[in-house]
Amino acid sequence: YVRYSLSYRDVEELLAERGIEVDHTTLFRWVMRFTPLFTEAARPARHTPGDRWFVDETYVKVLGRWRYLYRADDQFGQVVDVLVSPTRDKKAARRFFTGALAGATSPAEVTTDRARAYPRVLDQLLPGSHHVTVPYANNRVEADHGPCGLKRDRSLRIVAAGHAFVQNLRRGHYELGTEMGPRDRVAAAFTELALVN
């Protein structure tokens, strides 16, 4: 589910075609339960993010309410971090960058849209970084946010993080499944992760 833009009912149907009967709510529970475990198990094998970040936020509807999904990618396409927030303001931007910096080194350059919250937050948290706001410079991240159609903020957080994790696996940003080609890398990575205690 975190790899493709399919509903849980679509996955249920695909599995049924292969002789595996499982309810869509069970698939949802598996995603909620195991995605954080896989993400955490793979953390030691993750590559260090690059020094140029492209940051954007998008609207996602969660049970009829709009939420903001913040996301940063580096110059290699690795997803640095994601954050779900009910607001798009300085406080949310600070939370996002604080979380992203906790697992990465400070970038030399950050590309964002022209949201008013970013300059102050970046000046405070990343005073040595160059802030780029050239129009269309962060199109690469705008076109690739991922999940939607969920009913809880927690579900969106987990699925967005899982979506980012699988994208990073597929693009080779982990030392997992490296002996395989891009087509088989995700399956090989999950096989390696299944062996981790």
PDB file of C-alpha atoms in Angstrom:
ATOM      1  CA  TYR A   1       0.000   0.000   0.000  1.00  0.00           C
ATOM      2  CA  VAL A   2       2.812   2.428   0.771  1.00  0.00           C
ATOM      3  CA  ARG A   3       4.439   1.723  -2.594  1.00  0.00           C
ATOM      4  CA  TYR A   4       1.534   2.170  -5.008  1.00  0.00           C
ATOM      5  CA  SER A   5      -1.434   4.532  -5.181  1.00  0.00           C
ATOM      6  CA  LEU A   6      -3.919   1.780  -4.455  1.00  0.00           C
ATOM      7  CA  SER A   7      -6.740   1.667  -1.949  1.00  0.00           C
ATOM      8  CA  TYR A   8      -6.815  -1.101   0.637  1.00  0.00           C
ATOM      9  CA  ARG A   9      -9.777  -2.552  -1.255  1.00  0.00           C
ATOM     10  CA  ASP A  10      -7.653  -2.642  -4.435  1.00  0.00           C
ATOM     11  CA  VAL A  11      -4.909  -4.520  -2.575  1.00  0.00           C
ATOM     12  CA  GLU A  12      -7.545  -6.879  -1.141  1.00  0.00           C
ATOM     13  CA  GLU A  13      -8.722  -7.610  -4.687  1.00  0.00           C
ATOM     14  CA  LEU A  14      -5.171  -8.127  -6.018  1.00  0.00           C
ATOM     15  CA  LEU A  15      -4.463 -10.610  -3.228  1.00  0.00           C
ATOM     16  CA  ALA A  16      -7.777 -12.399  -3.836  1.00  0.00           C
ATOM     17  CA  GLU A  17      -6.766 -12.881  -7.487  1.00  0.00           C
ATOM     18  CA  ARG A  18      -3.690 -14.691  -6.161  1.00  0.00           C
ATOM     19  CA  GLY A  19      -5.712 -16.909  -3.807  1.00  0.00           C
ATOM     20  CA  ILE A  20      -5.038 -14.912  -0.620  1.00  0.00           C
ATOM     21  CA  GLU A  21      -8.189 -13.863   1.181  1.00  0.00           C
ATOM     22  CA  VAL A  22      -7.645 -10.934   3.508  1.00  0.00           C
ATOM     23  CA  ASP A  23      -9.966  -8.093   4.461  1.00  0.00           C
ATOM     24  CA  HIS A  24      -9.055  -4.503   3.596  1.00  0.00           C
ATOM     25  CA  THR A  25      -9.286  -3.496   7.275  1.00  0.00           C
ATOM     26  CA  THR A  26      -6.688  -6.140   8.097  1.00  0.00           C
ATOM     27  CA  LEU A  27      -4.400  -4.659   5.443  1.00  0.00           C
ATOM     28  CA  PHE A  28      -4.874  -1.238   7.046  1.00  0.00           C
ATOM     29  CA  ARG A  29      -3.975  -2.663  10.471  1.00  0.00           C
ATOM     30  CA  TRP A  30      -0.862  -4.325   9.034  1.00  0.00           C
ATOM     31  CA  VAL A  31       0.290  -1.036   7.497  1.00  0.00           C
ATOM     32  CA  MET A  32      -0.304   0.832  10.780  1.00  0.00           C
ATOM     33  CA  ARG A  33       1.447  -1.856  12.827  1.00  0.00           C
ATOM     34  CA  PHE A  34       4.418  -2.865  10.684  1.00  0.00           C
ATOM     35  CA  THR A  35       5.379   0.273   8.732  1.00  0.00           C
ATOM     36  CA  PRO A  36       6.970   1.995  11.763  1.00  0.00           C
ATOM     37  CA  LEU A  37       8.772  -1.245  12.679  1.00  0.00           C
ATOM     38  CA  PHE A  38      10.268  -1.638   9.192  1.00  0.00           C
ATOM     39  CA  THR A  39      11.238   2.040   9.069  1.00  0.00           C
ATOM     40  CA  GLU A  40      12.991   1.814  12.429  1.00  0.00           C
ATOM     41  CA  ALA A  41      14.748  -1.472  11.567  1.00  0.00           C
ATOM     42  CA  ALA A  42      16.112   0.075   8.357  1.00  0.00           C
ATOM     43  CA  ARG A  43      17.339   3.300  10.009  1.00  0.00           C
ATOM     44  CA  PRO A  44      20.956   2.098  10.534  1.00  0.00           C
ATOM     45  CA  ALA A  45      21.226   1.222   6.822  1.00  0.00           C
ATOM     46  CA  ARG A  46      20.013   4.616   5.589  1.00  0.00           C
ATOM     47  CA  HIS A  47      22.363   6.842   3.605  1.00  0.00           C
ATOM     48  CA  THR A  48      23.148  10.281   4.977  1.00  0.00           C
ATOM     49  CA  PRO A  49      20.966  12.885   3.232  1.00  0.00           C
ATOM     50  CA  GLY A  50      22.646  15.311   0.844  1.00  0.00           C
ATOM     51  CA  ASP A  51      23.435  18.951   1.522  1.00  0.00           C
ATOM     52  CA  ARG A  52      20.752  20.448  -0.761  1.00  0.00           C
ATOM     53  CA  TRP A  53      17.143  20.118   0.385  1.00  0.00           C
ATOM     54  CA  PHE A  54      13.937  20.795  -1.532  1.00  0.00           C
ATOM     55  CA  VAL A  55      11.051  21.482   0.862  1.00  0.00           C
ATOM     56  CA  ASP A  56       7.351  21.769   0.155  1.00  0.00           C
ATOM     57  CA  GLU A  57       4.003  21.200   1.776  1.00  0.00           C
ATOM     58  CA  THR A  58       0.743  20.062   0.256  1.00  0.00           C
ATOM     59  CA  TYR A  59      -2.876  19.873   1.375  1.00  0.00           C
ATOM     60  CA  VAL A  60      -4.307  16.484   2.289  1.00  0.00           C
ATOM     61  CA  LYS A  61      -7.878  15.950   3.438  1.00  0.00           C
ATOM     62  CA  VAL A  62      -8.208  13.858   6.605  1.00  0.00           C
ATOM     63  CA  LEU A  63     -11.823  13.052   7.499  1.00  0.00           C
ATOM     64  CA  GLY A  64     -13.066  16.239   5.862  1.00  0.00           C
ATOM     65  CA  ARG A  65     -10.402  18.519   7.406  1.00  0.00           C
ATOM     66  CA  TRP A  66      -7.410  19.883   5.538  1.00  0.00           C
ATOM     67  CA  ARG A  67      -3.958  18.996   6.839  1.00  0.00           C
ATOM     68  CA  TYR A  68      -0.551  20.032   5.597  1.00  0.00           C
ATOM     69  CA  LEU A  69       1.950  17.362   4.659  1.00  0.00           C
ATOM     70  CA  TYR A  70       5.465  18.836   4.835  1.00  0.00           C
ATOM     71  CA  ARG A  71       8.231  17.010   3.014  1.00  0.00           C
ATOM     72  CA  ALA A  72      11.928  17.489   2.230  1.00  0.00           C
ATOM     73  CA  ASP A  73      13.906  15.676  -0.466  1.00  0.00           C
ATOM     74  CA  ASP A  74      17.646  16.007  -1.019  1.00  0.00           C
ATOM     75  CA  GLN A  75      19.353  16.519  -4.376  1.00  0.00           C
ATOM     76  CA  PHE A  76      19.556  12.739  -4.882  1.00  0.00           C
ATOM     77  CA  GLY A  77      15.798  12.249  -4.435  1.00  0.00           C
ATOM     78  CA  GLN A  78      16.052  10.807  -0.930  1.00  0.00           C
ATOM     79  CA  VAL A  79      13.144  11.797   1.294  1.00  0.00           C
ATOM     80  CA  VAL A  80      14.729  13.474   4.320  1.00  0.00           C
ATOM     81  CA  ASP A  81      11.588  13.772   6.470  1.00  0.00           C
ATOM     82  CA  VAL A  82       7.809  14.222   6.450  1.00  0.00           C
ATOM     83  CA  LEU A  83       5.470  15.953   8.904  1.00  0.00           C
ATOM     84  CA  VAL A  84       1.689  16.234   9.168  1.00  0.00           C
ATOM     85  CA  SER A  85       0.389  19.487  10.633  1.00  0.00           C
ATOM     86  CA  PRO A  86      -3.053  21.069  11.008  1.00  0.00           C
ATOM     87  CA  THR A  87      -1.501  24.481  10.266  1.00  0.00           C
ATOM     88  CA  ARG A  88       0.897  26.048   7.800  1.00  0.00           C
ATOM     89  CA  ASP A  89       2.719  28.575   9.934  1.00  0.00           C
ATOM     90  CA  LYS A  90       6.049  29.343  11.586  1.00  0.00           C
ATOM     91  CA  LYS A  91       5.434  26.872  14.434  1.00  0.00           C
ATOM     92  CA  ALA A  92       4.764  24.002  11.991  1.00  0.00           C
ATOM     93  CA  ALA A  93       7.791  24.934   9.863  1.00  0.00           C
ATOM     94  CA  ARG A  94       9.992  24.961  12.983  1.00  0.00           C
ATOM     95  CA  ARG A  95       8.673  21.521  14.049  1.00  0.00           C
ATOM     96  CA  PHE A  96       9.335  20.161  10.576  1.00  0.00           C
ATOM     97  CA  PHE A  97      12.915  21.439  10.313  1.00  0.00           C
ATOM     98  CA  THR A  98      13.738  20.478  13.904  1.00  0.00           C
ATOM     99  CA  GLY A  99      12.603  16.910  13.197  1.00  0.00           C
ATOM    100  CA  ALA A 100      14.390  16.760   9.846  1.00  0.00           C
ATOM    101  CA  LEU A 101      17.650  18.029  11.353  1.00  0.00           C
ATOM    102  CA  ALA A 102      17.489  15.454  14.160  1.00  0.00           C
ATOM    103  CA  GLY A 103      18.245  12.691  11.653  1.00  0.00           C
ATOM    104  CA  ALA A 104      20.523  14.533   9.229  1.00  0.00           C
ATOM    105  CA  THR A 105      23.360  16.986   8.923  1.00  0.00           C
ATOM    106  CA  SER A 106      22.586  20.636   8.230  1.00  0.00           C
ATOM    107  CA  PRO A 107      22.076  21.361   4.532  1.00  0.00           C
ATOM    108  CA  ALA A 108      24.099  24.027   2.771  1.00  0.00           C
ATOM    109  CA  GLU A 109      21.090  25.024   0.640  1.00  0.00           C
ATOM    110  CA  VAL A 110      17.326  24.825   1.205  1.00  0.00           C
ATOM    111  CA  THR A 111      14.859  25.420  -1.639  1.00  0.00           C
ATOM    112  CA  THR A 112      11.282  26.294  -0.634  1.00  0.00           C
ATOM    113  CA  ASP A 113       8.256  28.074  -1.999  1.00  0.00           C
ATOM    114  CA  ARG A 114       7.663  31.662  -0.899  1.00  0.00           C
ATOM    115  CA  ALA A 115       5.762  30.856   2.298  1.00  0.00           C
ATOM    116  CA  ARG A 116       6.363  33.602   4.857  1.00  0.00           C
ATOM    117  CA  ALA A 117       7.230  31.209   7.673  1.00  0.00           C
ATOM    118  CA  TYR A 118      10.350  29.768   6.064  1.00  0.00           C
ATOM    119  CA  PRO A 119      12.818  32.710   6.072  1.00  0.00           C
ATOM    120  CA  ARG A 120      12.603  33.321   9.844  1.00  0.00           C
ATOM    121  CA  VAL A 121      12.733  29.643  10.753  1.00  0.00           C
ATOM    122  CA  LEU A 122      15.660  28.969   8.410  1.00  0.00           C
ATOM    123  CA  ASP A 123      17.560  32.018   9.697  1.00  0.00           C
ATOM    124  CA  GLN A 124      17.181  30.712  13.257  1.00  0.00           C
ATOM    125  CA  LEU A 125      17.757  26.980  12.712  1.00  0.00           C
ATOM    126  CA  LEU A 126      20.100  27.038   9.704  1.00  0.00           C
ATOM    127  CA  PRO A 127      21.890  30.404   9.746  1.00  0.00           C
ATOM    128  CA  GLY A 128      24.677  29.194   7.432  1.00  0.00           C
ATOM    129  CA  SER A 129      22.355  27.727   4.796  1.00  0.00           C
ATOM    130  CA  HIS A 130      21.453  29.468   1.561  1.00  0.00           C
ATOM    131  CA  HIS A 131      17.663  29.846   1.162  1.00  0.00           C
ATOM    132  CA  VAL A 132      16.441  29.583  -2.448  1.00  0.00           C
ATOM    133  CA  THR A 133      12.920  30.698  -3.429  1.00  0.00           C
ATOM    134  CA  VAL A 134      13.226  30.735  -7.220  1.00  0.00           C
ATOM    135  CA  PRO A 135       9.850  29.860  -8.810  1.00  0.00           C
ATOM    136  CA  TYR A 136       9.545  26.215  -9.874  1.00  0.00           C
ATOM    137  CA  ALA A 137      12.863  25.248  -8.235  1.00  0.00           C
ATOM    138  CA  ASN A 138      11.174  22.732  -5.945  1.00  0.00           C
ATOM    139  CA  ASN A 139       8.892  21.133  -8.566  1.00  0.00           C
ATOM    140  CA  ARG A 140      10.631  17.786  -7.990  1.00  0.00           C
ATOM    141  CA  VAL A 141       9.131  17.532  -4.493  1.00  0.00           C
ATOM    142  CA  GLU A 142       5.777  19.131  -5.352  1.00  0.00           C
ATOM    143  CA  ALA A 143       4.921  16.382  -7.815  1.00  0.00           C
ATOM    144  CA  ASP A 144       5.675  13.526  -5.444  1.00  0.00           C
ATOM    145  CA  HIS A 145       3.858  13.784  -2.097  1.00  0.00           C
ATOM    146  CA  GLY A 146       2.087  10.432  -2.017  1.00  0.00           C
ATOM    147  CA  PRO A 147      -0.852   9.353   0.161  1.00  0.00           C
ATOM    148  CA  CYS A 148      -4.338  10.753   0.567  1.00  0.00           C
ATOM    149  CA  GLY A 149      -7.845   9.659   1.577  1.00  0.00           C
ATOM    150  CA  LEU A 150      -7.114   8.734   5.201  1.00  0.00           C
ATOM    151  CA  LYS A 151      -9.327   9.377   8.221  1.00  0.00           C
ATOM    152  CA  ARG A 152      -6.850  10.125  11.023  1.00  0.00           C
ATOM    153  CA  ASP A 153      -3.765  12.285  11.369  1.00  0.00           C
ATOM    154  CA  ARG A 154      -1.887   9.311  12.861  1.00  0.00           C
ATOM    155  CA  SER A 155      -2.749   7.190   9.822  1.00  0.00           C
ATOM    156  CA  LEU A 156      -1.530   9.925   7.496  1.00  0.00           C
ATOM    157  CA  ARG A 157       1.727  10.257   9.461  1.00  0.00           C
ATOM    158  CA  ILE A 158       2.415   6.525   9.282  1.00  0.00           C
ATOM    159  CA  VAL A 159       1.445   6.097   5.629  1.00  0.00           C
ATOM    160  CA  ALA A 160       3.379   9.228   4.566  1.00  0.00           C
ATOM    161  CA  ALA A 161       6.475   8.003   6.424  1.00  0.00           C
ATOM    162  CA  GLY A 162       6.030   4.526   4.934  1.00  0.00           C
ATOM    163  CA  HIS A 163       5.580   5.948   1.452  1.00  0.00           C
ATOM    164  CA  ALA A 164       8.791   7.960   1.869  1.00  0.00           C
ATOM    165  CA  PHE A 165      10.592   4.893   3.253  1.00  0.00           C
ATOM    166  CA  VAL A 166       9.619   2.702   0.288  1.00  0.00           C
ATOM    167  CA  GLN A 167      10.557   5.453  -2.178  1.00  0.00           C
ATOM    168  CA  ASN A 168      13.969   5.694  -0.526  1.00  0.00           C
ATOM    169  CA  LEU A 169      14.380   1.905  -0.691  1.00  0.00           C
ATOM    170  CA  ARG A 170      13.404   1.836  -4.356  1.00  0.00           C
ATOM    171  CA  ARG A 171      15.837   4.643  -5.188  1.00  0.00           C
ATOM    172  CA  GLY A 172      18.725   2.909  -3.392  1.00  0.00           C
ATOM    173  CA  HIS A 173      19.124   5.277  -0.422  1.00  0.00           C
ATOM    174  CA  TYR A 174      19.569   2.383   2.034  1.00  0.00           C
ATOM    175  CA  GLU A 175      22.226  -0.301   2.238  1.00  0.00           C
ATOM    176  CA  LEU A 176      19.474  -2.873   1.732  1.00  0.00           C
ATOM    177  CA  GLY A 177      18.802  -4.897  -1.396  1.00  0.00           C
ATOM    178  CA  THR A 178      21.813  -3.276  -3.044  1.00  0.00           C
ATOM    179  CA  GLU A 179      22.796  -6.410  -4.964  1.00  0.00           C
ATOM    180  CA  MET A 180      19.471  -6.339  -6.811  1.00  0.00           C
ATOM    181  CA  GLY A 181      18.367  -4.159  -9.688  1.00  0.00           C
ATOM    182  CA  PRO A 182      15.869  -1.356  -9.084  1.00  0.00           C
ATOM    183  CA  ARG A 183      12.918  -3.570 -10.027  1.00  0.00           C
ATOM    184  CA  ASP A 184      13.638  -6.171  -7.314  1.00  0.00           C
ATOM    185  CA  ARG A 185      15.315  -3.922  -4.717  1.00  0.00           C
ATOM    186  CA  VAL A 186      12.246  -3.362  -2.492  1.00  0.00           C
ATOM    187  CA  ALA A 187      11.428  -7.071  -2.225  1.00  0.00           C
ATOM    188  CA  ALA A 188      15.068  -7.902  -1.419  1.00  0.00           C
ATOM    189  CA  ALA A 189      15.228  -5.108   1.171  1.00  0.00           C
ATOM    190  CA  PHE A 190      12.108  -6.391   2.951  1.00  0.00           C
ATOM    191  CA  THR A 191      13.551  -9.906   2.924  1.00  0.00           C
ATOM    192  CA  GLU A 192      16.703  -8.560   4.629  1.00  0.00           C
ATOM    193  CA  LEU A 193      14.617  -6.592   7.127  1.00  0.00           C
ATOM    194  CA  ALA A 194      12.572  -9.681   7.978  1.00  0.00           C
ATOM    195  CA  LEU A 195      15.797 -11.315   9.185  1.00  0.00           C
ATOM    196  CA  VAL A 196      16.552  -8.445  11.616  1.00  0.00           C
ATOM    197  CA  ASN A 197      15.685  -9.282  15.211  1.00  0.00           C
TER     198      ASN A 197
END
